[in-house]
C-alpha cells in the first residue's frame, strides 16, 4: 500500500516552508495537483513515484520526494564538510533543499582542492551501501603529478602491501593506468583521509591536481559542468554498483 501523508507535513519536510507557510500556499491556490488547486493543507497525499510530475508549487514541478539521489560535478574550492572553510557543496543546490528532512548528505567526501563526481542523498540506507567497505564500490581519480612517474607505481599500488604514513594497516589493492609521464588514473576501493594524494607521496611524488571521474560504473557525464547537478534515476544508481573492484577475480 502506498503511504499517504498530510500535504503540509510533506512540503514542510521538503523545505518549502513551515506548516503555517504551506497553509498560506494552499489557500492562495499556489499548489496544483492533477490540474486542480489544492486549498486544504491537511489533505492527505499518496507518495506515488509520479507525484513530482503531477504536483506543482508556484507553477514549478514538485521537487524529488525523499529517497532522492543526486550527482554533482564538484568544482575546486568548494568543501563537503562544515568543519572546513569556504563555500559548501550544498550552496550549489536549491536553497530550500538545505531545510529538507531527512537531510541531504554527501556520499563520502572530496577534499576542497579535488574536483569531480560527488553523490548526495537523503537515503541513509543507500548512502551506507555505497560507502560500506564490504561492497567494494570503486572510485576512479585522474591525478596530475608534479614529477614523472618512476615506473613501478602500478605494481606497488596493486600489491596490497603499501603502507601510508601514520597507519598500521596496508592499503587494499588499487589499479593504476598511466595516461602520460605526469598523469595517471587510479582506481581505489577505500576512502582513507587524502588517500590518493598520500599514495603518490609515499612513492616520492606530489599530486598537483586531482579529479574523480567515476564511482562504481557511473561516469561523470561530459555535459555536466563544474557546479552543476542532476537527479539520479534508478539506472544511474544501478551503475554505481555495476563494476567489480580492482584485484577481484571475474
mmCIF file of C-alpha atoms in Angstrom:
data_model
loop_
_atom_site.group_PDB
_atom_site.id
_atom_site.type_symbol
_atom_site.label_atom_id
_atom_site.label_comp_id
_atom_site.label_asym_id
_atom_site.label_seq_id
_atom_site.Cartn_x
_atom_site.Cartn_y
_atom_site.Cartn_z
ATOM 1 C CA UNK A 1 0.000 0.000 0.000
ATOM 2 C CA UNK A 2 1.299 3.464 -0.928
ATOM 3 C CA UNK A 3 1.985 5.646 2.084
ATOM 4 C CA UNK A 4 -0.056 8.855 2.392
ATOM 5 C CA UNK A 5 0.940 11.938 4.386
ATOM 6 C CA UNK A 6 -0.549 15.336 5.103
ATOM 7 C CA UNK A 7 0.259 17.891 2.440
ATOM 8 C CA UNK A 8 1.614 20.444 4.921
ATOM 9 C CA UNK A 9 3.897 17.864 6.564
ATOM 10 C CA UNK A 10 5.217 16.623 3.212
ATOM 11 C CA UNK A 11 6.014 20.064 1.828
ATOM 12 C CA UNK A 12 7.461 21.346 5.107
ATOM 13 C CA UNK A 13 9.815 18.347 5.229
ATOM 14 C CA UNK A 14 10.805 19.064 1.631
ATOM 15 C CA UNK A 15 11.878 22.584 2.607
ATOM 16 C CA UNK A 16 9.044 24.606 1.089
ATOM 17 C CA UNK A 17 8.389 26.375 4.387
ATOM 18 C CA UNK A 18 6.815 25.908 7.786
ATOM 19 C CA UNK A 19 3.448 24.205 8.075
ATOM 20 C CA UNK A 20 1.908 27.653 8.528
ATOM 21 C CA UNK A 21 3.559 28.840 5.324
ATOM 22 C CA UNK A 22 2.304 25.757 3.473
ATOM 23 C CA UNK A 23 -1.230 26.543 4.632
ATOM 24 C CA UNK A 24 -0.870 30.006 3.098
ATOM 25 C CA UNK A 25 0.442 28.484 -0.150
ATOM 26 C CA UNK A 26 -2.571 26.198 -0.302
ATOM 27 C CA UNK A 27 -5.161 28.871 0.468
ATOM 28 C CA UNK A 28 -3.587 31.097 -2.197
ATOM 29 C CA UNK A 29 -4.107 28.423 -4.846
ATOM 30 C CA UNK A 30 -0.367 28.031 -5.427
ATOM 31 C CA UNK A 31 -0.380 24.229 -5.017
ATOM 32 C CA UNK A 32 -1.781 22.350 -8.010
ATOM 33 C CA UNK A 33 -2.326 18.596 -8.178
ATOM 34 C CA UNK A 34 -3.505 16.887 -11.374
ATOM 35 C CA UNK A 35 -4.512 20.285 -12.729
ATOM 36 C CA UNK A 36 -6.654 21.274 -9.730
ATOM 37 C CA UNK A 37 -5.754 23.634 -6.897
ATOM 38 C CA UNK A 38 -5.225 22.025 -3.503
ATOM 39 C CA UNK A 39 -6.526 24.547 -0.975
ATOM 40 C CA UNK A 40 -6.586 22.349 2.143
ATOM 41 C CA UNK A 41 -3.160 21.822 3.671
ATOM 42 C CA UNK A 42 -4.408 18.924 5.798
ATOM 43 C CA UNK A 43 -5.331 16.827 2.742
ATOM 44 C CA UNK A 44 -3.500 13.506 2.674
ATOM 45 C CA UNK A 45 -1.377 12.839 -0.397
ATOM 46 C CA UNK A 46 -0.212 9.421 -1.596
ATOM 47 C CA UNK A 47 3.562 9.282 -2.047
ATOM 48 C CA UNK A 48 3.426 7.764 -5.509
ATOM 49 C CA UNK A 49 6.616 7.830 -7.583
ATOM 50 C CA UNK A 50 4.912 10.044 -10.167
ATOM 51 C CA UNK A 51 3.869 12.693 -7.621
ATOM 52 C CA UNK A 52 6.558 15.220 -8.699
ATOM 53 C CA UNK A 53 5.136 15.079 -12.239
ATOM 54 C CA UNK A 54 1.570 15.589 -11.002
ATOM 55 C CA UNK A 55 2.060 18.400 -8.490
ATOM 56 C CA UNK A 56 3.251 21.980 -8.985
ATOM 57 C CA UNK A 57 4.232 24.651 -6.481
ATOM 58 C CA UNK A 58 4.060 28.187 -7.854
ATOM 59 C CA UNK A 59 3.987 26.755 -11.383
ATOM 60 C CA UNK A 60 7.118 24.619 -10.913
ATOM 61 C CA UNK A 61 7.203 20.800 -10.673
ATOM 62 C CA UNK A 62 7.435 19.410 -7.154
ATOM 63 C CA UNK A 63 10.991 18.609 -6.017
ATOM 64 C CA UNK A 64 12.030 14.943 -5.859
ATOM 65 C CA UNK A 65 10.458 13.036 -2.992
ATOM 66 C CA UNK A 66 12.502 11.783 -0.035
ATOM 67 C CA UNK A 67 14.780 8.994 -1.188
ATOM 68 C CA UNK A 68 16.405 11.109 -3.886
ATOM 69 C CA UNK A 69 19.996 10.836 -5.026
ATOM 70 C CA UNK A 70 21.980 13.456 -6.921
ATOM 71 C CA UNK A 71 25.179 13.503 -8.909
ATOM 72 C CA UNK A 72 27.115 16.752 -8.696
ATOM 73 C CA UNK A 73 30.225 17.956 -10.504
ATOM 74 C CA UNK A 74 32.127 19.392 -7.561
ATOM 75 C CA UNK A 75 34.404 22.280 -8.514
ATOM 76 C CA UNK A 76 37.682 23.026 -6.777
ATOM 77 C CA UNK A 77 37.444 25.368 -3.803
ATOM 78 C CA UNK A 78 34.119 24.018 -2.541
ATOM 79 C CA UNK A 79 34.029 21.924 0.634
ATOM 80 C CA UNK A 80 31.985 18.891 1.664
ATOM 81 C CA UNK A 81 32.423 19.412 5.397
ATOM 82 C CA UNK A 82 31.013 22.137 7.629
ATOM 83 C CA UNK A 83 34.345 21.980 9.507
ATOM 84 C CA UNK A 84 36.316 23.315 6.524
ATOM 85 C CA UNK A 85 36.494 26.965 5.482
ATOM 86 C CA UNK A 86 34.915 28.032 2.218
ATOM 87 C CA UNK A 87 31.582 27.583 0.447
ATOM 88 C CA UNK A 88 29.834 24.244 0.890
ATOM 89 C CA UNK A 89 28.678 21.953 -1.914
ATOM 90 C CA UNK A 90 25.147 22.438 -0.567
ATOM 91 C CA UNK A 91 25.313 26.073 -1.699
ATOM 92 C CA UNK A 92 25.242 24.776 -5.289
ATOM 93 C CA UNK A 93 21.765 23.281 -4.747
ATOM 94 C CA UNK A 94 18.365 24.978 -4.377
ATOM 95 C CA UNK A 95 18.335 26.879 -1.077
ATOM 96 C CA UNK A 96 15.240 25.112 0.254
ATOM 97 C CA UNK A 97 16.985 21.736 -0.070
ATOM 98 C CA UNK A 98 19.100 22.683 2.931
ATOM 99 C CA UNK A 99 15.911 22.510 5.014
ATOM 100 C CA UNK A 100 14.846 19.055 3.866
ATOM 101 C CA UNK A 101 14.111 16.374 6.457
ATOM 102 C CA UNK A 102 15.623 13.831 6.118
ATOM 103 C CA UNK A 103 18.640 15.959 5.240
ATOM 104 C CA UNK A 104 20.779 15.633 2.144
ATOM 105 C CA UNK A 105 24.269 14.311 2.842
ATOM 106 C CA UNK A 106 27.316 13.754 0.667
ATOM 107 C CA UNK A 107 28.178 10.122 -0.038
ATOM 108 C CA UNK A 108 31.737 10.276 1.196
ATOM 109 C CA UNK A 109 33.754 13.422 0.574
ATOM 110 C CA UNK A 110 36.110 15.102 -1.825
ATOM 111 C CA UNK A 111 38.623 17.483 -0.285
ATOM 112 C CA UNK A 112 38.470 21.193 -1.031
ATOM 113 C CA UNK A 113 41.015 21.084 -3.863
ATOM 114 C CA UNK A 114 39.640 17.936 -5.531
ATOM 115 C CA UNK A 115 37.037 18.218 -8.280
ATOM 116 C CA UNK A 116 34.710 15.728 -9.906
ATOM 117 C CA UNK A 117 31.853 13.335 -9.316
ATOM 118 C CA UNK A 118 30.143 13.616 -5.938
ATOM 119 C CA UNK A 119 26.920 11.893 -4.907
ATOM 120 C CA UNK A 120 24.405 13.267 -2.410
ATOM 121 C CA UNK A 121 21.364 11.541 -0.978
ATOM 122 C CA UNK A 122 18.804 11.675 1.820
ATOM 123 C CA UNK A 123 18.549 7.874 1.786
ATOM 124 C CA UNK A 124 20.683 6.629 4.671
ATOM 125 C CA UNK A 125 20.447 3.011 3.587
ATOM 126 C CA UNK A 126 21.711 3.817 0.095
ATOM 127 C CA UNK A 127 24.479 6.032 1.479
ATOM 128 C CA UNK A 128 25.832 3.288 3.715
ATOM 129 C CA UNK A 129 25.501 0.701 0.947
ATOM 130 C CA UNK A 130 27.740 2.802 -1.305
ATOM 131 C CA UNK A 131 30.399 3.629 1.281
ATOM 132 C CA UNK A 132 30.469 0.231 3.014
ATOM 133 C CA UNK A 133 33.896 -1.403 2.507
ATOM 134 C CA UNK A 134 32.269 -4.804 2.049
ATOM 135 C CA UNK A 135 30.572 -3.626 -1.159
ATOM 136 C CA UNK A 136 33.898 -2.647 -2.795
ATOM 137 C CA UNK A 137 32.445 0.295 -4.740
ATOM 138 C CA UNK A 138 35.452 1.560 -6.684
ATOM 139 C CA UNK A 139 36.295 5.223 -7.229
ATOM 140 C CA UNK A 140 38.499 6.397 -10.099
ATOM 141 C CA UNK A 141 40.636 9.518 -9.928
ATOM 142 C CA UNK A 142 42.707 11.347 -12.527
ATOM 143 C CA UNK A 143 45.883 12.659 -10.892
ATOM 144 C CA UNK A 144 48.173 15.292 -12.377
ATOM 145 C CA UNK A 145 51.636 14.876 -10.863
ATOM 146 C CA UNK A 146 54.498 17.248 -10.128
ATOM 147 C CA UNK A 147 57.144 14.769 -11.281
ATOM 148 C CA UNK A 148 57.249 11.993 -13.891
ATOM 149 C CA UNK A 149 56.100 8.538 -12.804
ATOM 150 C CA UNK A 150 59.063 6.376 -11.875
ATOM 151 C CA UNK A 151 57.643 3.197 -13.471
ATOM 152 C CA UNK A 152 56.813 0.847 -10.613
ATOM 153 C CA UNK A 153 53.749 2.628 -9.237
ATOM 154 C CA UNK A 154 51.209 0.245 -10.789
ATOM 155 C CA UNK A 155 52.952 -2.788 -9.281
ATOM 156 C CA UNK A 156 53.249 -1.211 -5.833
ATOM 157 C CA UNK A 157 49.645 0.017 -5.750
ATOM 158 C CA UNK A 158 48.317 -3.372 -6.914
ATOM 159 C CA UNK A 159 50.326 -5.317 -4.338
ATOM 160 C CA UNK A 160 48.077 -4.646 -1.360
ATOM 161 C CA UNK A 161 51.163 -4.029 0.782
ATOM 162 C CA UNK A 162 51.586 -0.248 0.572
ATOM 163 C CA UNK A 163 51.517 1.423 3.983
ATOM 164 C CA UNK A 164 50.606 5.060 4.413
ATOM 165 C CA UNK A 165 52.483 7.193 6.892
ATOM 166 C CA UNK A 166 50.952 7.064 10.355
ATOM 167 C CA UNK A 167 48.856 3.945 9.663
ATOM 168 C CA UNK A 168 49.332 0.310 10.634
ATOM 169 C CA UNK A 169 47.169 -1.400 8.004
ATOM 170 C CA UNK A 170 48.235 -1.755 4.365
ATOM 171 C CA UNK A 171 46.052 -0.406 1.594
ATOM 172 C CA UNK A 172 43.799 -2.673 -0.431
ATOM 173 C CA UNK A 173 44.996 -3.333 -3.988
ATOM 174 C CA UNK A 174 44.477 -0.384 -6.333
ATOM 175 C CA UNK A 175 44.735 -0.146 -10.110
ATOM 176 C CA UNK A 176 46.859 2.447 -11.896
ATOM 177 C CA UNK A 177 46.520 3.324 -15.587
ATOM 178 C CA UNK A 178 49.206 5.600 -16.976
ATOM 179 C CA UNK A 179 47.958 8.437 -19.189
ATOM 180 C CA UNK A 180 51.271 10.252 -19.611
ATOM 181 C CA UNK A 181 54.501 10.562 -17.662
ATOM 182 C CA UNK A 182 52.833 13.040 -15.284
ATOM 183 C CA UNK A 183 49.194 11.917 -15.394
ATOM 184 C CA UNK A 184 47.537 8.695 -14.288
ATOM 185 C CA UNK A 185 44.142 7.226 -13.449
ATOM 186 C CA UNK A 186 43.980 5.494 -10.072
ATOM 187 C CA UNK A 187 41.064 3.275 -9.028
ATOM 188 C CA UNK A 188 40.651 2.567 -5.308
ATOM 189 C CA UNK A 189 38.011 0.875 -3.158
ATOM 190 C CA UNK A 190 38.797 2.568 0.139
ATOM 191 C CA UNK A 191 38.263 6.110 1.334
ATOM 192 C CA UNK A 192 41.057 6.910 3.735
ATOM 193 C CA UNK A 193 41.943 10.504 4.527
ATOM 194 C CA UNK A 194 43.514 12.142 1.441
ATOM 195 C CA UNK A 195 44.281 8.626 0.248
ATOM 196 C CA UNK A 196 45.235 9.253 -3.381
ATOM 197 C CA UNK A 197 47.485 12.183 -2.535
ATOM 198 C CA UNK A 198 49.175 10.172 0.228
ATOM 199 C CA UNK A 199 49.667 7.141 -2.031
ATOM 200 C CA UNK A 200 51.670 9.133 -4.544
ATOM 201 C CA UNK A 201 53.513 10.942 -1.730
ATOM 202 C CA UNK A 202 54.567 7.550 -0.357
ATOM 203 C CA UNK A 203 56.363 6.953 -3.660
ATOM 204 C CA UNK A 204 58.034 10.347 -3.723
ATOM 205 C CA UNK A 205 55.620 12.275 -5.916
ATOM 206 C CA UNK A 206 53.163 15.124 -5.378
ATOM 207 C CA UNK A 207 49.613 15.433 -6.718
ATOM 208 C CA UNK A 208 49.135 18.877 -8.222
ATOM 209 C CA UNK A 209 45.534 18.349 -9.357
ATOM 210 C CA UNK A 210 43.003 15.620 -8.594
ATOM 211 C CA UNK A 211 39.687 14.870 -10.290
ATOM 212 C CA UNK A 212 37.248 11.995 -9.664
ATOM 213 C CA UNK A 213 35.546 10.870 -12.856
ATOM 214 C CA UNK A 214 33.876 7.589 -11.847
ATOM 215 C CA UNK A 215 32.131 5.921 -8.905
ATOM 216 C CA UNK A 216 31.487 2.229 -9.440
ATOM 217 C CA UNK A 217 30.213 2.036 -13.011
ATOM 218 C CA UNK A 218 28.839 5.593 -13.029
ATOM 219 C CA UNK A 219 30.881 8.092 -15.035
ATOM 220 C CA UNK A 220 30.726 11.845 -14.572
ATOM 221 C CA UNK A 221 28.648 12.965 -17.588
ATOM 222 C CA UNK A 222 30.595 15.036 -20.084
ATOM 223 C CA UNK A 223 27.752 17.549 -20.282
ATOM 224 C CA UNK A 224 27.648 18.136 -16.505
ATOM 225 C CA UNK A 225 29.834 21.167 -15.918
ATOM 226 C CA UNK A 226 31.532 22.217 -12.680
ATOM 227 C CA UNK A 227 28.918 23.263 -10.128
ATOM 228 C CA UNK A 228 26.091 21.538 -11.996
ATOM 229 C CA UNK A 229 23.978 18.696 -10.595
ATOM 230 C CA UNK A 230 21.437 16.164 -11.809
ATOM 231 C CA UNK A 231 18.840 13.971 -10.092
ATOM 232 C CA UNK A 232 19.786 10.308 -10.496
ATOM 233 C CA UNK A 233 17.347 7.701 -11.702
ATOM 234 C CA UNK A 234 17.257 4.026 -10.795
ATOM 235 C CA UNK A 235 19.515 3.149 -13.766
ATOM 236 C CA UNK A 236 22.159 5.618 -12.561
ATOM 237 C CA UNK A 237 22.117 4.125 -9.068
ATOM 238 C CA UNK A 238 22.413 0.625 -10.535
ATOM 239 C CA UNK A 239 25.536 1.751 -12.413
ATOM 240 C CA UNK A 240 27.194 2.710 -9.134
ATOM 241 C CA UNK A 241 27.145 -0.978 -8.184
ATOM 242 C CA UNK A 242 27.887 -2.217 -11.695
ATOM 243 C CA UNK A 243 31.654 -2.834 -11.712
ATOM 244 C CA UNK A 244 33.975 -5.129 -9.798
ATOM 245 C CA UNK A 245 36.709 -3.901 -7.524
ATOM 246 C CA UNK A 246 40.397 -3.814 -8.522
ATOM 247 C CA UNK A 247 42.113 -7.113 -7.969
ATOM 248 C CA UNK A 248 38.913 -9.190 -7.799
ATOM 249 C CA UNK A 249 38.572 -12.249 -9.964
ATOM 250 C CA UNK A 250 35.941 -12.278 -12.663
#
